[in-house]
Coordinates of C-alpha atoms and ligand atoms in Angstrom, one line a residue:
M1 CA 0.1 -0.1 -0.1
T2 CA 1.3 3.3 -0.8
A3 CA 2.2 5.6 2.0
L4 CA 0.8 8.9 2.6
T5 CA 2.5 12.1 4.5
L6 CA 1.5 15.4 4.9
S7 CA 4.4 17.9 4.3
T8 CA 5.0 21.8 4.8
A9 CA 8.0 21.6 2.7
G10 CA 7.9 23.9 -0.2
A11 CA 7.3 22.5 -3.5
A12 CA 11.2 23.8 -4.8
T13 CA 12.6 22.1 -1.5
L14 CA 11.1 18.8 -1.3
R15 CA 13.3 15.6 -2.6
A16 CA 11.0 13.7 -4.4
D17 CA 11.4 11.7 -7.8
A18 CA 8.5 13.9 -9.6
L19 CA 6.6 16.9 -8.4
V20 CA 3.1 16.8 -9.4
V21 CA 1.1 20.0 -10.5
G22 CA -2.2 20.8 -11.8
V23 CA -2.8 22.3 -15.1
A24 CA -6.4 23.5 -16.0
K25 CA -8.2 24.1 -19.3
G26 CA -8.5 28.0 -19.9
A27 CA -10.3 29.8 -22.4
K28 CA -6.9 30.8 -23.8
G29 CA -4.9 27.5 -23.2
P30 CA -3.7 25.9 -20.3
V31 CA -3.6 27.6 -17.0
V32 CA -1.4 26.7 -14.1
A33 CA -3.5 25.7 -11.1
P34 CA -2.8 27.0 -7.4
G35 CA -0.4 25.1 -5.4
A36 CA 2.3 25.4 -8.4
E37 CA 3.2 29.0 -7.9
A38 CA 7.0 27.9 -6.7
V39 CA 7.2 25.7 -9.8
D40 CA 6.1 28.3 -11.8
K41 CA 8.6 30.5 -10.5
A42 CA 11.3 28.3 -11.4
F43 CA 10.0 28.5 -15.0
D44 CA 10.5 32.0 -15.1
G45 CA 6.4 32.4 -14.9
K46 CA 6.4 30.6 -17.9
L47 CA 5.3 26.8 -17.0
A48 CA 1.7 27.4 -18.9
S49 CA 3.2 28.5 -22.1
V50 CA 5.8 25.6 -22.0
L51 CA 3.1 23.3 -21.3
D52 CA 1.3 24.8 -23.8
T53 CA 4.1 24.3 -26.5
L54 CA 4.1 20.7 -25.3
G55 CA 0.4 20.3 -26.3
A56 CA -1.2 20.3 -23.1
T57 CA -4.4 21.5 -23.0
G58 CA -5.4 21.2 -19.1
A59 CA -7.9 18.6 -19.8
E60 CA -9.5 15.8 -17.5
G61 CA -6.8 13.2 -17.1
E62 CA -4.1 14.6 -19.5
V63 CA -0.9 14.0 -17.8
T64 CA 2.4 15.9 -19.5
K65 CA 5.9 15.1 -17.9
L66 CA 8.6 17.4 -18.2
P67 CA 12.4 17.8 -16.8
A68 CA 12.5 20.3 -13.9
P69 CA 15.1 23.0 -13.7
S70 CA 17.9 22.7 -11.8
S71 CA 16.4 24.9 -9.0
L72 CA 13.9 22.5 -8.3
K73 CA 14.7 19.2 -5.8
A74 CA 12.7 16.8 -7.8
P75 CA 14.0 16.1 -11.4
V76 CA 10.6 15.5 -13.3
I77 CA 7.5 17.8 -13.3
L78 CA 4.1 15.9 -14.1
A79 CA 1.5 18.3 -15.0
V80 CA -2.0 16.7 -14.7
G81 CA -5.1 18.0 -16.2
L82 CA -8.1 19.5 -13.6
G83 CA -10.4 19.9 -16.5
P84 CA -11.9 23.5 -17.0
V85 CA -11.1 26.2 -14.7
P86 CA -13.6 26.9 -12.1
E87 CA -16.0 29.9 -12.4
K88 CA -14.5 32.9 -10.4
D89 CA -14.8 32.5 -6.5
E90 CA -15.2 28.6 -6.8
A91 CA -12.7 26.2 -5.7
Y92 CA -12.0 22.8 -7.8
A93 CA -14.4 20.4 -7.2
A94 CA -13.3 17.5 -5.2
E95 CA -13.9 15.1 -7.8
S96 CA -11.7 17.0 -10.5
L97 CA -8.7 16.8 -7.6
R98 CA -9.3 13.2 -6.8
R99 CA -9.5 12.1 -10.4
A100 CA -6.5 14.4 -11.2
A101 CA -4.3 13.1 -8.1
G102 CA -5.8 9.4 -9.4
S103 CA -4.4 9.9 -13.1
A104 CA -0.9 11.5 -11.6
A105 CA -0.4 8.3 -9.0
R106 CA -1.1 5.9 -12.1
A107 CA 1.3 7.8 -14.4
L108 CA 3.9 7.8 -11.5
A109 CA 3.9 3.7 -11.1
G110 CA 7.3 2.6 -10.7
S111 CA 8.5 5.6 -8.7
K112 CA 9.4 5.6 -5.1
K113 CA 8.3 9.0 -4.1
A114 CA 6.0 11.8 -5.7
A115 CA 5.3 15.2 -4.0
F116 CA 1.8 16.5 -4.9
A117 CA 1.5 20.5 -5.2
L118 CA -2.4 20.5 -6.5
P119 CA -4.9 23.3 -5.3
V120 CA -5.6 22.9 -1.4
E121 CA -7.5 25.7 0.3
A122 CA -9.1 23.4 2.7
S123 CA -8.8 19.9 4.4
E124 CA -11.4 18.8 2.0
D125 CA -9.2 19.4 -0.7
A126 CA -6.4 17.6 0.8
E127 CA -8.6 14.6 1.6
A128 CA -10.0 14.2 -2.1
I129 CA -6.2 14.3 -3.5
A130 CA -5.0 11.8 -0.8
E131 CA -7.7 9.4 -1.9
G132 CA -7.4 9.9 -5.5
A133 CA -3.7 9.4 -5.0
L134 CA -4.1 6.4 -2.8
L135 CA -6.9 4.9 -5.1
G136 CA -5.0 5.7 -8.4
A137 CA -1.8 3.8 -6.9
Y138 CA -3.5 0.8 -6.6
A139 CA -2.5 -2.1 -8.7
F140 CA -3.3 -5.9 -8.4
T141 CA -0.2 -7.8 -8.6
A142 CA -0.6 -10.7 -6.4
Y143 CA -1.0 -13.3 -9.5
Q144 CA 2.4 -11.7 -11.3
G145 CA 6.1 -12.1 -11.6
G146 CA 6.1 -15.6 -10.0
E147 CA 7.9 -17.1 -12.5
K148 CA 11.1 -18.9 -10.9
D149 CA 13.5 -18.2 -13.1
A150 CA 14.9 -14.7 -11.6
K151 CA 15.9 -13.7 -15.2
N152 CA 12.4 -14.0 -17.0
A153 CA 10.4 -13.0 -13.9
K154 CA 8.5 -9.8 -14.5
N155 CA 5.4 -8.3 -13.0
G156 CA 3.2 -9.2 -15.7
N157 CA 3.0 -7.4 -18.9
G158 CA 5.8 -5.4 -17.7
A159 CA 3.6 -3.6 -15.3
K160 CA 5.2 -1.5 -12.5
Q161 CA 5.1 -1.5 -8.8
P162 CA 2.6 1.1 -7.8
L163 CA 4.0 4.4 -6.4
A164 CA 5.7 3.8 -2.9
E165 CA 5.2 7.6 -1.2
V166 CA 2.9 10.5 -1.7
A167 CA 4.0 13.8 0.0
L168 CA 0.8 16.2 -0.1
L169 CA 1.9 19.8 0.0
G170 CA 0.0 22.8 0.9
A171 CA -1.5 20.6 3.7
K172 CA -1.1 21.6 7.1
P173 CA 0.2 18.5 8.9
R174 CA -0.4 20.0 12.5
D175 CA -4.1 21.2 11.8
K176 CA -6.3 19.1 13.4
A177 CA -8.6 18.7 10.5
Y178 CA -6.0 18.1 8.1
K179 CA -4.7 15.2 10.1
A180 CA -8.4 13.9 10.3
A181 CA -8.7 14.2 6.6
A182 CA -5.5 12.3 6.0
E183 CA -6.3 9.7 8.4
R184 CA -9.7 9.2 7.3
A185 CA -8.3 9.0 3.6
I186 CA -6.1 6.3 4.4
A187 CA -8.5 4.1 5.9
L188 CA -11.0 4.5 3.7
T189 CA -8.9 4.0 0.7
E190 CA -7.1 0.8 2.3
E191 CA -10.3 -0.8 2.6
I192 CA -11.5 -0.2 -1.1
N193 CA -8.5 -1.3 -2.2
R194 CA -8.9 -4.6 0.0
A195 CA -12.5 -4.7 -1.7
R196 CA -10.7 -4.5 -5.0
D197 CA -8.3 -7.1 -4.0
L198 CA -11.2 -9.6 -3.3
I199 CA -12.9 -8.5 -6.7
N200 CA -9.8 -9.5 -8.5
T201 CA -8.6 -12.7 -6.7
P202 CA -9.7 -15.3 -9.2
P203 CA -12.9 -17.6 -8.1
N204 CA -10.9 -20.3 -7.9
D205 CA -8.9 -18.9 -5.1
L206 CA -11.8 -16.7 -3.4
T207 CA -14.6 -19.6 -2.6
P208 CA -17.0 -18.6 -0.2
E209 CA -15.1 -20.4 2.9
A210 CA -12.0 -18.4 1.7
F211 CA -13.8 -15.0 1.8
A212 CA -15.2 -15.9 5.0
A213 CA -11.8 -16.8 6.3
V214 CA -10.6 -12.9 4.8
A215 CA -13.3 -11.6 6.9
T216 CA -12.7 -13.3 9.9
A217 CA -9.0 -12.3 10.0
A218 CA -9.9 -8.2 9.2
G219 CA -12.3 -8.7 12.0
K220 CA -10.0 -9.6 14.7
E221 CA -7.4 -6.9 13.4
H222 CA -10.2 -4.0 13.7
G223 CA -12.4 -4.9 16.2
V224 CA -15.3 -6.1 14.2
K225 CA -17.0 -9.4 15.6
V226 CA -17.2 -11.8 13.0
Q227 CA -19.5 -14.7 12.8
V228 CA -19.9 -17.4 10.1
L229 CA -22.4 -19.7 9.1
D230 CA -21.2 -22.5 7.3
E231 CA -23.3 -25.3 5.3
K232 CA -24.3 -26.8 8.3
A233 CA -25.7 -24.3 10.0
L234 CA -27.4 -22.9 7.0
V235 CA -29.3 -26.0 6.6
K236 CA -30.3 -26.0 10.3
G237 CA -31.1 -22.3 9.9
G238 CA -33.1 -23.1 7.0
F239 CA -31.4 -20.6 4.9
G240 CA -33.2 -22.3 1.2
G241 CA -32.0 -19.3 -0.9
I242 CA -28.5 -19.5 0.0
L243 CA -28.4 -23.3 0.0
G244 CA -30.4 -23.5 -3.0
V245 CA -27.8 -21.3 -5.4
G246 CA -24.7 -22.8 -3.8
Q247 CA -25.8 -26.8 -3.8
G248 CA -24.4 -27.3 -7.1
S249 CA -20.7 -26.5 -6.1
Q250 CA -17.9 -28.2 -4.7
N251 CA -17.4 -24.8 -2.7
P252 CA -20.2 -24.6 -0.1
P253 CA -21.7 -21.4 0.7
R254 CA -21.5 -19.0 3.5
L255 CA -23.3 -16.4 5.4
V256 CA -21.0 -14.3 7.3
K257 CA -22.3 -11.5 10.0
L258 CA -19.9 -8.6 10.6
S259 CA -20.9 -6.4 13.8
Y260 CA -19.1 -3.1 14.5
T261 CA -20.7 -1.6 17.7
H262 CA -20.2 1.6 19.1
S263 CA -20.9 2.6 22.8
K264 CA -22.5 5.7 22.0
A265 CA -24.5 4.7 18.9
A266 CA -27.9 6.0 18.7
K267 CA -28.5 4.0 15.2
T268 CA -27.8 0.9 13.7
L269 CA -27.6 0.3 9.9
A270 CA -27.2 -3.2 8.5
L271 CA -25.6 -3.7 5.1
V272 CA -26.1 -6.6 2.8
G273 CA -24.0 -8.0 0.0
K274 CA -24.2 -10.3 -2.7
G275 CA -21.2 -12.5 -2.5
I276 CA -21.5 -14.9 -5.5
T277 CA -17.9 -15.5 -5.6
Y278 CA -18.4 -17.0 -9.4
D279 CA -21.6 -17.1 -11.3
S280 CA -21.7 -19.4 -14.1
G281 CA -25.5 -19.1 -14.3
G282 CA -26.0 -22.6 -13.0
I283 CA -28.2 -24.8 -14.8
S284 CA -29.4 -21.8 -16.9
L285 CA -25.3 -21.5 -17.8
K286 CA -24.2 -18.3 -19.1
P287 CA -22.7 -18.5 -22.6
A288 CA -19.0 -17.8 -23.5
G289 CA -18.7 -13.8 -23.5
H290 CA -20.7 -13.6 -20.7
N291 CA -18.8 -15.6 -18.1
E292 CA -15.3 -14.5 -18.1
T293 CA -15.5 -11.3 -15.8
M294 CA -17.9 -13.0 -12.9
K295 CA -15.6 -13.4 -10.6
C296 CA -16.7 -9.8 -9.7
D297 CA -20.1 -11.2 -8.4
M298 CA -19.2 -10.6 -5.0
S299 CA -18.8 -7.2 -5.4
G300 CA -21.3 -6.0 -3.1
A301 CA -20.4 -8.2 -0.4
A302 CA -16.6 -6.9 -0.9
A303 CA -18.1 -3.4 -0.8
V304 CA -20.3 -4.2 2.4
F305 CA -17.5 -5.9 4.2
A306 CA -15.1 -2.7 3.3
A307 CA -17.6 -0.3 4.6
V308 CA -18.0 -2.2 8.1
V309 CA -14.1 -2.2 8.5
A310 CA -13.9 1.3 7.5
A311 CA -16.3 2.2 9.7
A312 CA -14.8 0.4 12.7
R313 CA -11.3 2.0 12.0
L314 CA -13.0 5.3 11.8
G315 CA -14.8 4.7 15.1
L316 CA -18.0 6.2 14.0
A317 CA -20.3 6.3 16.6
V318 CA -23.0 4.1 14.7
N319 CA -23.7 0.2 14.9
V320 CA -22.9 -1.3 11.6
T321 CA -23.9 -5.0 10.7
G322 CA -22.4 -6.4 7.7
W323 CA -24.3 -9.4 6.2
L324 CA -22.3 -11.4 3.5
A325 CA -24.3 -13.8 1.6
L326 CA -21.4 -15.9 -0.1
A327 CA -22.2 -18.9 -2.4
E328 CA -20.9 -20.1 -5.9
N329 CA -23.2 -20.6 -8.7
M330 CA -22.2 -23.5 -10.7
P331 CA -24.2 -26.3 -12.7
S332 CA -23.8 -29.7 -11.7
G333 CA -25.5 -33.0 -10.8
S334 CA -26.4 -31.3 -7.3
A335 CA -27.1 -28.1 -8.8
T336 CA -30.5 -26.4 -8.5
R337 CA -32.6 -26.7 -11.8
P338 CA -35.0 -24.7 -13.5
G339 CA -38.5 -25.6 -11.8
D340 CA -37.1 -26.2 -8.7
V341 CA -39.0 -24.4 -5.5
L342 CA -36.9 -23.4 -2.7
R343 CA -38.3 -22.6 0.9
M344 CA -36.5 -19.6 1.7
Y345 CA -35.3 -18.5 5.4
S346 CA -38.5 -16.2 5.5
G347 CA -40.6 -19.3 4.8
K348 CA -41.8 -18.1 1.4
T349 CA -41.2 -20.4 -1.2
V350 CA -39.7 -19.5 -4.5
E351 CA -39.8 -21.5 -8.1
V352 CA -36.3 -20.9 -9.8
L353 CA -37.3 -20.4 -13.4
N354 CA -33.8 -19.3 -14.1
T355 CA -30.8 -20.4 -12.2
D356 CA -29.2 -17.5 -13.1
A357 CA -31.5 -15.1 -11.1
E358 CA -29.4 -16.3 -7.9
G359 CA -28.1 -13.0 -6.4
R360 CA -31.8 -12.3 -5.3
L361 CA -31.9 -15.8 -3.7
V362 CA -29.1 -15.3 -1.7
L363 CA -30.2 -11.6 -0.9
G364 CA -33.6 -12.7 -0.2
D365 CA -32.5 -14.7 2.8
A366 CA -29.8 -12.1 4.2
L367 CA -32.2 -9.5 3.9
T368 CA -34.6 -11.6 6.2
R369 CA -32.0 -12.4 8.5
A370 CA -30.8 -8.8 8.6
S371 CA -34.3 -7.5 9.2
E372 CA -35.1 -9.6 12.2
E373 CA -32.6 -7.6 14.2
N374 CA -34.9 -4.5 13.2
P375 CA -32.2 -2.4 12.1
D376 CA -32.7 1.5 11.5
A377 CA -32.0 0.9 8.0
I378 CA -31.1 -2.0 5.5
I379 CA -29.2 -0.9 2.3
D380 CA -28.0 -3.9 0.1
V381 CA -25.3 -3.7 -2.5
A382 CA -25.1 -6.4 -5.4
T383 CA -24.0 -6.7 -9.2
L384 CA -27.7 -7.7 -9.4
T385 CA -28.8 -7.7 -13.0
G386 CA -27.5 -6.8 -16.7
A387 CA -30.8 -4.9 -17.1
M388 CA -29.2 -2.1 -14.8
V389 CA -26.3 -2.2 -16.9
M390 CA -28.2 -1.7 -19.9
A391 CA -30.2 1.1 -18.3
L392 CA -27.3 3.4 -16.6
G393 CA -24.1 2.1 -18.2
N394 CA -20.8 0.9 -16.8
R395 CA -20.5 3.7 -14.4
T396 CA -23.5 4.2 -12.8
F397 CA -25.6 2.5 -10.0
G398 CA -28.9 2.3 -9.6
I399 CA -30.5 3.2 -6.3
M400 CA -34.1 1.7 -5.5
S401 CA -35.9 2.0 -2.2
N402 CA -39.1 1.5 -0.2
D403 CA -38.8 5.5 1.1
D404 CA -38.2 8.2 -1.3
A405 CA -36.1 10.1 0.9
F406 CA -33.7 7.6 2.0
R407 CA -33.1 6.9 -1.7
T408 CA -32.8 10.6 -2.5
S409 CA -30.4 10.8 0.6
I410 CA -28.2 8.2 -0.8
H411 CA -28.0 9.6 -4.1
E412 CA -26.9 12.9 -2.9
I413 CA -24.1 11.2 -0.6
A414 CA -23.1 9.3 -3.3
E415 CA -22.8 12.6 -5.9
E416 CA -20.8 13.9 -2.6
V417 CA -18.3 11.4 -2.5
G418 CA -17.8 11.2 -6.2
E419 CA -19.9 8.0 -6.9
Q420 CA -22.3 8.4 -10.1
S421 CA -25.8 6.9 -9.3
W422 CA -29.0 7.5 -10.1
P423 CA -32.6 6.8 -8.2
M424 CA -34.8 4.3 -10.1
P425 CA -38.3 3.5 -9.4
L426 CA -40.1 0.0 -7.9
P427 CA -43.6 0.0 -10.2
S428 CA -45.6 -2.3 -8.5
E429 CA -47.4 -3.4 -11.8
L430 CA -44.2 -5.5 -12.3
R431 CA -44.8 -7.7 -9.2
K432 CA -47.3 -10.1 -11.0
G433 CA -45.0 -11.0 -13.5
M434 CA -43.4 -12.6 -10.8
D435 CA -46.6 -14.9 -10.1
S436 CA -45.6 -18.6 -9.9
P437 CA -48.6 -21.2 -10.4
T438 CA -46.4 -23.3 -8.1
A439 CA -44.8 -21.3 -5.3
D440 CA -45.1 -18.0 -3.3
I441 CA -43.5 -16.3 -6.0
A442 CA -41.0 -17.0 -9.0
N443 CA -37.4 -15.6 -9.3
M444 CA -38.0 -14.1 -12.7
G445 CA -40.6 -12.0 -14.2
E446 CA -40.9 -9.6 -17.2
R447 CA -37.7 -8.8 -19.2
M448 CA -38.3 -5.5 -19.4
G449 CA -37.3 -3.4 -16.4
G450 CA -35.5 -6.2 -15.3
G451 CA -33.4 -4.3 -12.5
L452 CA -36.7 -3.3 -11.4
V453 CA -37.9 -6.4 -11.4
A454 CA -35.3 -7.6 -9.3
G455 CA -35.6 -4.9 -6.7
L456 CA -39.3 -5.8 -6.2
F457 CA -38.3 -9.2 -5.5
L458 CA -35.6 -8.4 -2.8
K459 CA -38.3 -6.0 -1.2
E460 CA -40.4 -9.2 -0.8
F461 CA -37.6 -10.3 2.0
V462 CA -37.5 -6.6 3.9
G463 CA -39.2 -7.0 7.2
E464 CA -42.5 -4.9 7.7
G465 CA -41.7 -1.1 8.3
I466 CA -37.7 -1.3 7.6
T467 CA -36.5 1.4 5.7
W468 CA -34.7 -0.4 2.9
A469 CA -32.3 0.8 0.0
H470 CA -31.1 -1.7 -2.7
L471 CA -27.8 -0.5 -5.2
D472 CA -27.5 -2.4 -8.1
I473 CA -23.9 -1.9 -9.0
A474 CA -23.8 -4.4 -11.8
G475 CA -22.4 -1.7 -13.9
P476 CA -19.5 0.5 -12.3
A477 CA -18.3 -2.7 -10.0
F478 CA -15.8 -3.9 -12.3
H479 CA -14.1 -2.0 -14.9
E480 CA -13.3 -3.6 -17.9
G481 CA -11.9 -0.5 -20.0
A482 CA -8.7 1.6 -20.0
P483 CA -8.3 2.9 -16.2
F484 CA -9.3 6.5 -15.8
G485 CA -8.4 8.7 -13.1
Y486 CA -8.2 6.7 -9.8
T487 CA -10.2 3.9 -11.3
P488 CA -8.1 1.0 -12.5
K489 CA -9.1 -2.2 -14.6
G490 CA -11.0 -5.0 -12.9
G491 CA -12.6 -4.2 -9.4
T492 CA -13.2 -0.8 -8.4
G493 CA -14.9 -0.9 -4.7
S494 CA -17.8 0.7 -6.0
A495 CA -20.4 2.1 -3.3
V496 CA -17.8 1.8 -0.6
R497 CA -17.4 5.3 -0.3
T498 CA -21.2 5.8 -0.3
L499 CA -21.7 3.5 2.1
V500 CA -19.2 4.9 4.7
K501 CA -20.3 8.4 4.2
L502 CA -24.0 6.9 4.8
A503 CA -22.5 5.4 8.3
E504 CA -21.1 8.7 9.1
R505 CA -23.9 10.8 8.5
T506 CA -26.2 8.4 10.6
A507 CA -23.4 8.9 13.1
D508 CA -23.8 12.7 13.0
G509 CA -27.4 12.3 13.6
D510 CA -28.4 13.7 10.1
L511 CA -30.7 11.2 8.6
G512 CA -33.8 9.9 9.6
Ligands
LIG1 N1 -24.2 -11.5 -11.8 C1 -25.5 -11.3 -13.0 C2 -25.7 -9.7 -13.2 C3 -24.5 -9.2 -13.8 C4 -24.4 -9.2 -15.3 C5 -23.4 -8.9 -13.1 C6 -23.3 -8.2 -15.7 C7 -22.2 -7.6 -13.9 C8 -22.4 -7.9 -14.7 C9 -26.6 -12.0 -12.2 O1 -26.6 -13.0 -11.4 C10 -27.5 -12.0 -13.5 O2 -26.9 -13.1 -14.1 N2 -28.7 -11.5 -13.9 C11 -29.7 -12.1 -14.9 C12 -31.0 -12.2 -14.3 C13 -32.2 -12.7 -15.3 C14 -31.7 -14.1 -15.5 C15 -33.2 -12.5 -14.9 C16 -29.1 -11.2 -15.7 O3 -29.1 -9.7 -15.5 O4 -29.5 -11.2 -17.2
LIG2 MN1 -26.7 -14.9 -12.4
LIG3 ZN1 -25.3 -13.2 -10.2

């Protein structure tokens, strides 16, 4: 993990391998952003025109490297685009800083230490830069460079090690707000990166049992109580949904409960995560082209796990319970068939028409179990439907809820932390499409509005009167394109920042 320090040193005097400055897109060409004054001075005030000559525009994500004048201690300047110059009297948006810092950190992979001289007016800016840099520096290298012959050993595709150290300039290390901002950024990004690691870990290694073991170890380390229900306990408890999904696999399912409690907490949040460690589709097998990235189908559980541990590390004055519904969805002689009826933990029977609609089955059980403890709110997070990806694309998660105000709050919180989301409805007329001639409900309904149909299914398993929201992160959970900003290829850690901010708001008494 990349180290973060706050530094009082000037941009000209700090020893580092590179010095990161911001460049914004102005009406008449690139504009050097605040924080880089000393660097501009070393260029005799001509840094903007040098960058212009080099073709830099200040566009978001643009990275320009140039040699530093000898009056600076760092040998290389990295100018990173911040996008348009803010309106007069406005500061750079947190998300612009986060993305720019992420792009810079990615471009500096292989370096030891970089000093970030981006615009910092308040501790929130330092926090955004720290988050962006620590998330952008992430690389998943656990399965690379293993070749025994050291001569040939390289970090797959020649990938470099992540930037080792980020020094934030312009922050006030002795100021309480800045110190807290740095500590929050470190805890939060370490947990997001932990979620990314879990998502990226191949499914032959990350079985439900292995995931539960990781959760148990992390819980011990951070003061989170962890209880694991294994397949025997699940049978005893009557968790027919989780068992039905997991029964085709050699790797049996688990239900993990994570409890973080605070002595001064007035509220309890329950977070429920879909944890399908691999989704083959089961007997309703997915065709080639649709199953290569399905190790990502536990991204909801990874987000919930990361958020609970982050809440514990931040010592938030709220109780947060996490429920990880872990199973592997595989076809075999013991797998659930299309046509089978499962008896869920709630007692409701479900006719499984399509074994690829498995997420709602494991979540149904976990939602009922979470409801038994009567939390103030339940939020489930799931890579639930391809339909949501069709509707909102690859970067935006959908929010459904039984409470409009709660849905709006989550949308606003997501926006504030730089996660793209959109409120979606739960149209009641779609419920009848799930009527089953045999059971209480079928696990599939109309194709049109499939993301909303899934949401309506989940709603049936939420306890009476409990505020609930469902985040369908199937789009943003796993990034298949080229990296951008602080978003790497692969697992993104989608929804963790939203969940943690929601817990913070709840702790502060700002919600409900
Ligand atoms: N895990 C998938 C949804 C998914 C799709 C996640 C793409 C990430 C990217 C889910 O279990 C699934 O297969 N859903 C089906 C439901 C259908 C059978 C009703 C779908 O969306 O096609
Ligand atoms: Mn599926
Ligand atoms: Zn799935």
